[in-house]
Coordinates of C-alpha atoms in Angstrom, one line a residue:
M1 CA 27.9 12.3 -6.4
D2 CA 24.1 12.0 -6.7
H3 CA 23.2 10.2 -3.5
L4 CA 19.5 11.0 -4.0
S5 CA 19.4 8.9 -7.2
E6 CA 20.9 6.0 -5.3
I7 CA 18.3 6.2 -2.6
Q8 CA 15.4 6.6 -5.0
A9 CA 16.6 3.4 -6.8
F10 CA 16.9 1.5 -3.6
L11 CA 13.4 2.5 -2.4
A12 CA 11.9 1.6 -5.8
I13 CA 13.5 -1.8 -5.6
A14 CA 12.4 -2.3 -2.0
D15 CA 8.8 -1.3 -2.7
L16 CA 8.4 -3.2 -6.0
G17 CA 10.5 -6.2 -5.2
S18 CA 12.4 -6.3 -8.5
F19 CA 15.2 -4.5 -10.3
T20 CA 13.3 -4.7 -13.6
K21 CA 10.1 -3.2 -12.1
A22 CA 12.1 -0.5 -10.4
A23 CA 13.9 0.3 -13.7
D24 CA 10.6 0.6 -15.5
H25 CA 9.1 2.7 -12.8
L26 CA 12.0 5.2 -12.7
G27 CA 12.5 5.2 -16.5
L28 CA 16.0 3.8 -16.2
S29 CA 17.8 0.8 -17.6
R30 CA 18.3 -2.3 -15.4
S31 CA 22.0 -1.9 -15.6
R32 CA 21.8 1.7 -14.4
I33 CA 19.7 0.6 -11.4
S34 CA 22.2 -2.2 -10.6
Q35 CA 25.0 0.4 -10.8
L36 CA 23.3 2.8 -8.4
I37 CA 22.6 0.0 -5.8
S38 CA 26.2 -1.3 -6.0
R39 CA 27.5 2.3 -5.6
L40 CA 25.2 2.8 -2.6
E41 CA 26.2 -0.4 -0.9
D42 CA 29.9 0.4 -1.5
R43 CA 29.5 3.9 0.0
L44 CA 27.6 2.6 3.1
G45 CA 29.9 -0.5 3.5
V46 CA 26.9 -2.8 4.1
M47 CA 24.8 -5.2 2.0
L48 CA 21.3 -3.9 1.7
M49 CA 19.7 -6.8 -0.2
H50 CA 19.9 -10.5 -0.6
R51 CA 19.6 -11.2 -4.4
T52 CA 19.1 -14.5 -6.2
T53 CA 17.7 -15.3 -9.6
R54 CA 14.3 -16.0 -8.0
S55 CA 13.9 -13.6 -5.1
L56 CA 15.0 -10.4 -3.5
T57 CA 14.8 -9.6 0.2
L58 CA 16.2 -6.8 2.3
T59 CA 18.8 -7.4 4.9
P60 CA 18.1 -6.1 8.5
E61 CA 20.4 -3.2 7.6
G62 CA 18.4 -2.7 4.4
E63 CA 15.1 -2.6 6.3
Q64 CA 16.4 0.0 8.7
F65 CA 17.9 2.1 5.9
R66 CA 14.6 1.8 3.9
S67 CA 12.6 3.2 6.9
G68 CA 15.0 6.1 7.5
C69 CA 15.2 7.0 3.8
R70 CA 11.5 7.0 3.3
Q71 CA 10.9 9.3 6.2
G72 CA 13.6 11.7 5.0
I73 CA 12.4 11.8 1.4
Q74 CA 8.8 12.3 2.6
H75 CA 9.9 15.3 4.7
L76 CA 11.7 16.9 1.8
E77 CA 8.8 16.3 -0.6
Q78 CA 6.3 17.5 1.9
A79 CA 8.3 20.7 2.5
E80 CA 8.5 21.3 -1.2
A81 CA 4.8 20.6 -1.8
S82 CA 3.7 22.8 1.2
L83 CA 5.7 25.7 -0.2
K84 CA 4.1 25.4 -3.6
L85 CA 0.6 25.2 -2.1
M86 CA 1.3 28.3 0.1
S87 CA 2.2 30.4 -3.0
T88 CA -0.7 29.1 -5.2
R89 CA -4.4 29.7 -5.0
L90 CA -6.3 26.6 -6.2
S91 CA -9.8 26.7 -7.5
G92 CA -12.1 24.6 -9.7
P93 CA -13.3 21.0 -9.8
V94 CA -11.3 17.9 -8.8
R95 CA -12.9 14.6 -9.8
I96 CA -11.7 11.5 -8.0
N97 CA -12.7 7.8 -8.2
S98 CA -11.5 5.7 -5.3
V99 CA -11.6 2.4 -3.6
G100 CA -13.8 2.4 -0.5
G101 CA -12.9 1.2 3.0
I102 CA -10.5 2.8 5.4
F103 CA -8.0 4.0 2.7
G104 CA -10.6 5.7 0.4
E105 CA -13.2 6.7 2.9
T106 CA -11.0 7.7 5.8
F107 CA -7.4 8.4 4.6
L108 CA -8.3 9.9 1.2
S109 CA -11.1 12.0 2.7
K110 CA -8.8 13.3 5.5
A111 CA -6.1 14.3 3.0
L112 CA -8.7 16.0 0.7
A113 CA -10.4 17.8 3.6
E114 CA -7.0 19.2 4.7
L115 CA -6.4 20.6 1.2
V116 CA -9.9 22.1 0.7
S117 CA -9.7 23.8 4.1
E118 CA -6.7 25.7 2.8
H119 CA -8.1 26.2 -0.7
P120 CA -11.9 26.6 -0.3
E121 CA -12.4 27.4 -3.9
L122 CA -11.7 23.8 -4.9
T123 CA -14.8 21.7 -5.6
V124 CA -14.3 18.0 -4.9
H125 CA -16.3 15.3 -6.5
L126 CA -15.4 12.0 -4.8
N127 CA -16.9 8.7 -6.1
Y128 CA -16.5 5.2 -4.6
S129 CA -18.0 3.2 -7.5
S130 CA -16.0 0.2 -8.7
T131 CA -16.6 1.1 -12.3
L132 CA -13.6 0.5 -14.6
I133 CA -12.2 4.0 -15.3
D134 CA -10.4 5.1 -18.5
L135 CA -8.4 8.1 -17.4
N136 CA -7.7 9.1 -20.9
R137 CA -11.4 9.3 -21.8
D138 CA -13.7 9.4 -18.8
P139 CA -14.3 12.7 -16.8
V140 CA -12.1 11.7 -13.9
D141 CA -8.9 13.4 -12.8
L142 CA -7.4 11.0 -10.3
V143 CA -8.0 7.4 -9.3
L144 CA -7.1 5.6 -6.1
R145 CA -6.7 1.8 -6.7
I146 CA -5.4 -1.3 -5.1
G147 CA -3.7 -4.2 -6.9
K148 CA -0.8 -4.8 -9.2
E149 CA 1.3 -2.2 -11.0
P150 CA -1.1 -0.4 -13.4
G151 CA 1.3 -0.6 -16.4
H152 CA 2.1 2.1 -19.0
Q153 CA -1.5 3.0 -20.1
V154 CA -1.7 5.5 -17.3
A155 CA 0.7 7.5 -15.1
S156 CA 0.9 6.3 -11.5
A157 CA 2.5 6.7 -8.1
H158 CA 3.0 3.8 -5.7
L159 CA 1.7 4.9 -2.3
G160 CA 2.7 1.8 -0.3
E161 CA 1.8 -1.6 0.9
I162 CA -1.4 -2.3 2.7
Q163 CA -0.7 -4.9 5.4
H164 CA -3.1 -7.7 6.3
V165 CA -3.3 -10.2 9.2
L166 CA -5.3 -13.4 9.8
C167 CA -7.7 -13.2 12.8
A168 CA -10.3 -15.2 14.6
S169 CA -12.5 -14.5 17.6
P170 CA -11.9 -16.2 21.0
K171 CA -15.3 -17.9 20.5
F172 CA -14.3 -19.4 17.2
V173 CA -10.9 -20.6 18.5
N174 CA -12.6 -22.2 21.6
L175 CA -14.9 -24.2 19.3
N176 CA -12.4 -25.0 16.5
G177 CA -8.9 -24.5 17.8
F178 CA -6.1 -22.7 16.1
P179 CA -5.1 -23.8 12.6
Q180 CA -1.6 -25.2 12.6
T181 CA -0.8 -24.8 8.9
P182 CA -2.1 -22.7 6.0
K183 CA -3.8 -25.7 4.5
D184 CA -5.9 -26.0 7.6
L185 CA -7.7 -22.8 6.5
E186 CA -9.3 -24.7 3.7
Q187 CA -11.1 -27.0 6.2
L188 CA -12.4 -24.2 8.5
R189 CA -15.0 -21.5 8.1
T190 CA -13.6 -18.3 6.7
I191 CA -14.6 -14.7 5.9
S192 CA -13.5 -13.3 2.6
G193 CA -13.4 -10.1 0.6
T194 CA -12.4 -9.7 -3.0
P195 CA -9.4 -12.1 -3.2
K196 CA -10.4 -15.7 -4.0
T197 CA -7.0 -17.0 -2.7
W198 CA -4.7 -16.1 0.2
E199 CA -0.9 -16.1 -0.3
L200 CA 1.1 -16.7 2.9
T201 CA 4.9 -16.6 3.3
R202 CA 7.3 -17.8 6.0
G203 CA 10.9 -17.0 5.1
Q204 CA 11.4 -18.5 1.6
E205 CA 8.3 -20.7 1.9
I206 CA 5.1 -19.7 0.0
Q207 CA 1.7 -21.3 0.3
V208 CA -1.5 -20.3 -1.6
V209 CA -4.8 -21.4 -0.1
A210 CA -8.3 -21.2 -1.4
P211 CA -10.5 -20.8 1.7
K212 CA -14.2 -21.8 1.5
A213 CA -15.8 -18.7 2.8
S214 CA -19.2 -18.7 4.6
W215 CA -19.3 -14.9 4.6
H216 CA -18.4 -12.7 1.6
S217 CA -18.2 -8.9 1.8
P218 CA -16.0 -6.3 0.1
S219 CA -16.2 -4.2 3.2
S220 CA -13.3 -4.6 5.6
Q221 CA -15.4 -3.4 8.5
A222 CA -18.2 -5.9 7.7
Q223 CA -15.5 -8.6 7.7
R224 CA -14.2 -7.5 11.0
I225 CA -17.7 -7.5 12.6
A226 CA -18.4 -11.0 11.3
C227 CA -15.0 -12.2 12.5
E228 CA -15.6 -10.8 16.0
Q229 CA -19.0 -12.7 16.1
G230 CA -17.2 -16.0 15.5
L231 CA -18.3 -16.6 12.0
G232 CA -14.8 -17.6 10.8
I233 CA -11.2 -16.7 10.2
A234 CA -10.7 -13.5 8.3
R235 CA -7.9 -11.9 6.3
L236 CA -8.2 -8.3 7.7
L237 CA -6.5 -5.1 7.0
T238 CA -4.0 -4.5 9.9
A239 CA -5.4 -1.0 10.3
V240 CA -8.9 -2.4 10.7
A241 CA -8.0 -5.3 13.0
Q242 CA -5.6 -3.4 15.3
E243 CA -8.0 -2.1 17.9
A244 CA -9.8 -5.5 18.2
L245 CA -6.5 -7.3 18.6
I246 CA -5.3 -5.0 21.3
E247 CA -8.5 -5.3 23.2
G248 CA -8.7 -9.1 22.8
R249 CA -11.9 -9.2 20.7
L250 CA -9.8 -10.9 18.0
L251 CA -6.8 -13.2 18.2
R252 CA -4.0 -13.6 15.6
V253 CA -4.0 -16.8 13.6
L254 CA -0.9 -18.4 12.1
P255 CA 1.4 -15.6 13.4
D256 CA 4.5 -17.1 11.9
W257 CA 3.1 -16.6 8.4
Q258 CA 2.9 -13.3 6.7
V259 CA -0.1 -12.4 4.5
E260 CA 0.8 -11.0 1.1
P261 CA 0.4 -7.2 1.2
T262 CA -1.8 -5.3 -1.2
Q263 CA -0.3 -2.4 -3.2
L264 CA -2.0 1.0 -3.3
W265 CA -1.7 3.3 -6.3
L266 CA -2.6 6.8 -7.3
L267 CA -3.4 7.1 -11.0
W268 CA -3.8 9.9 -13.5
S269 CA -3.8 10.4 -17.3
N270 CA -0.5 10.2 -19.1
Q271 CA -1.9 12.1 -22.2
G272 CA -0.9 15.7 -22.1
D273 CA -0.2 18.0 -19.2
L274 CA -2.5 18.0 -16.2
P275 CA -4.2 21.3 -15.2
K276 CA -2.1 23.0 -12.5
R277 CA -4.7 22.4 -9.8
I278 CA -4.9 18.7 -10.5
E279 CA -1.1 18.4 -10.5
M280 CA -0.9 20.1 -7.1
V281 CA -3.8 18.1 -5.6
R282 CA -2.1 14.9 -6.9
D283 CA 1.2 15.8 -5.3
H284 CA -0.5 16.7 -2.0
L285 CA -2.5 13.4 -1.9
R286 CA 0.6 11.3 -2.8
L287 CA 2.6 12.7 0.1
R288 CA -0.2 12.7 2.6
L289 CA -1.4 9.2 1.7
I290 CA 2.1 7.7 1.9
K291 CA 2.4 9.1 5.4
L292 CA -1.0 8.0 6.5
I293 CA -0.5 4.5 5.2
G294 CA 2.9 4.3 6.8
D295 CA 1.4 5.5 10.1
S296 CA -1.3 2.8 9.9
R297 CA 1.3 -0.1 10.0
W298 CA 1.2 -1.8 13.4
D299 CA 4.8 -2.9 14.1
A300 CA 3.7 -4.8 17.2
L301 CA 2.3 -7.4 14.8
G302 CA 5.8 -8.4 13.9

């Protein structure tokens, strides 16, 4: 019995939120995905998901199983990738275009530096421009991007969900009070990045608001600084807001509502075989970034 296939199907559904998307991602039919999940639930004797025609959510047992499975698979993949790297000498250029901020400038740089320290003959070219990249034509090997599933024009690996939290400074709250509903955000000063709307969920309830920002910046650190200065309510990366929340420089706003997470992807060309060095760099980055992103989640936020 192929238990690993069942677990891979379960994780794909949990990450992508849909049987259809998971089937496309794994290259399987939707009926095959459903069969694998049914077999897994029967074997475990528990229901892992609540499924309706309009939504899919994990049960508490499903959330716990997801966490354990992800850690186990990451350990197996890391062991395999480490063994391959130990037996291979990598050299030559690696050209990467990435989002900026903490995930590109900190997490990606850390993962790359680890690799180059073991393979000093690699030459890394890391670019943070927001230029639209055509991986099948432009001189770029790997791309780190946030957003929706890239589609079939490129090959991709889903690295995880980037969590966000709504924050305000004590100064702002003292002057304006806490918003009581998501719609209140449209009447208060806010700090925004790229998204023009914020999607918030509470159970099965979803609200989309269009805040009128008085401060715009694509930089998550710039947003945090402006928020700490009392310039408005910000939708911050959890990893960026964590320290300020712990130290009391920021307060959480609308804690009963969850901010829609952002998806992070590693992309590469799907035309022809990759050079061996790019393939192994890709595998190393995928595993290290998945772990670094997972470690950046702050469970104390609830």
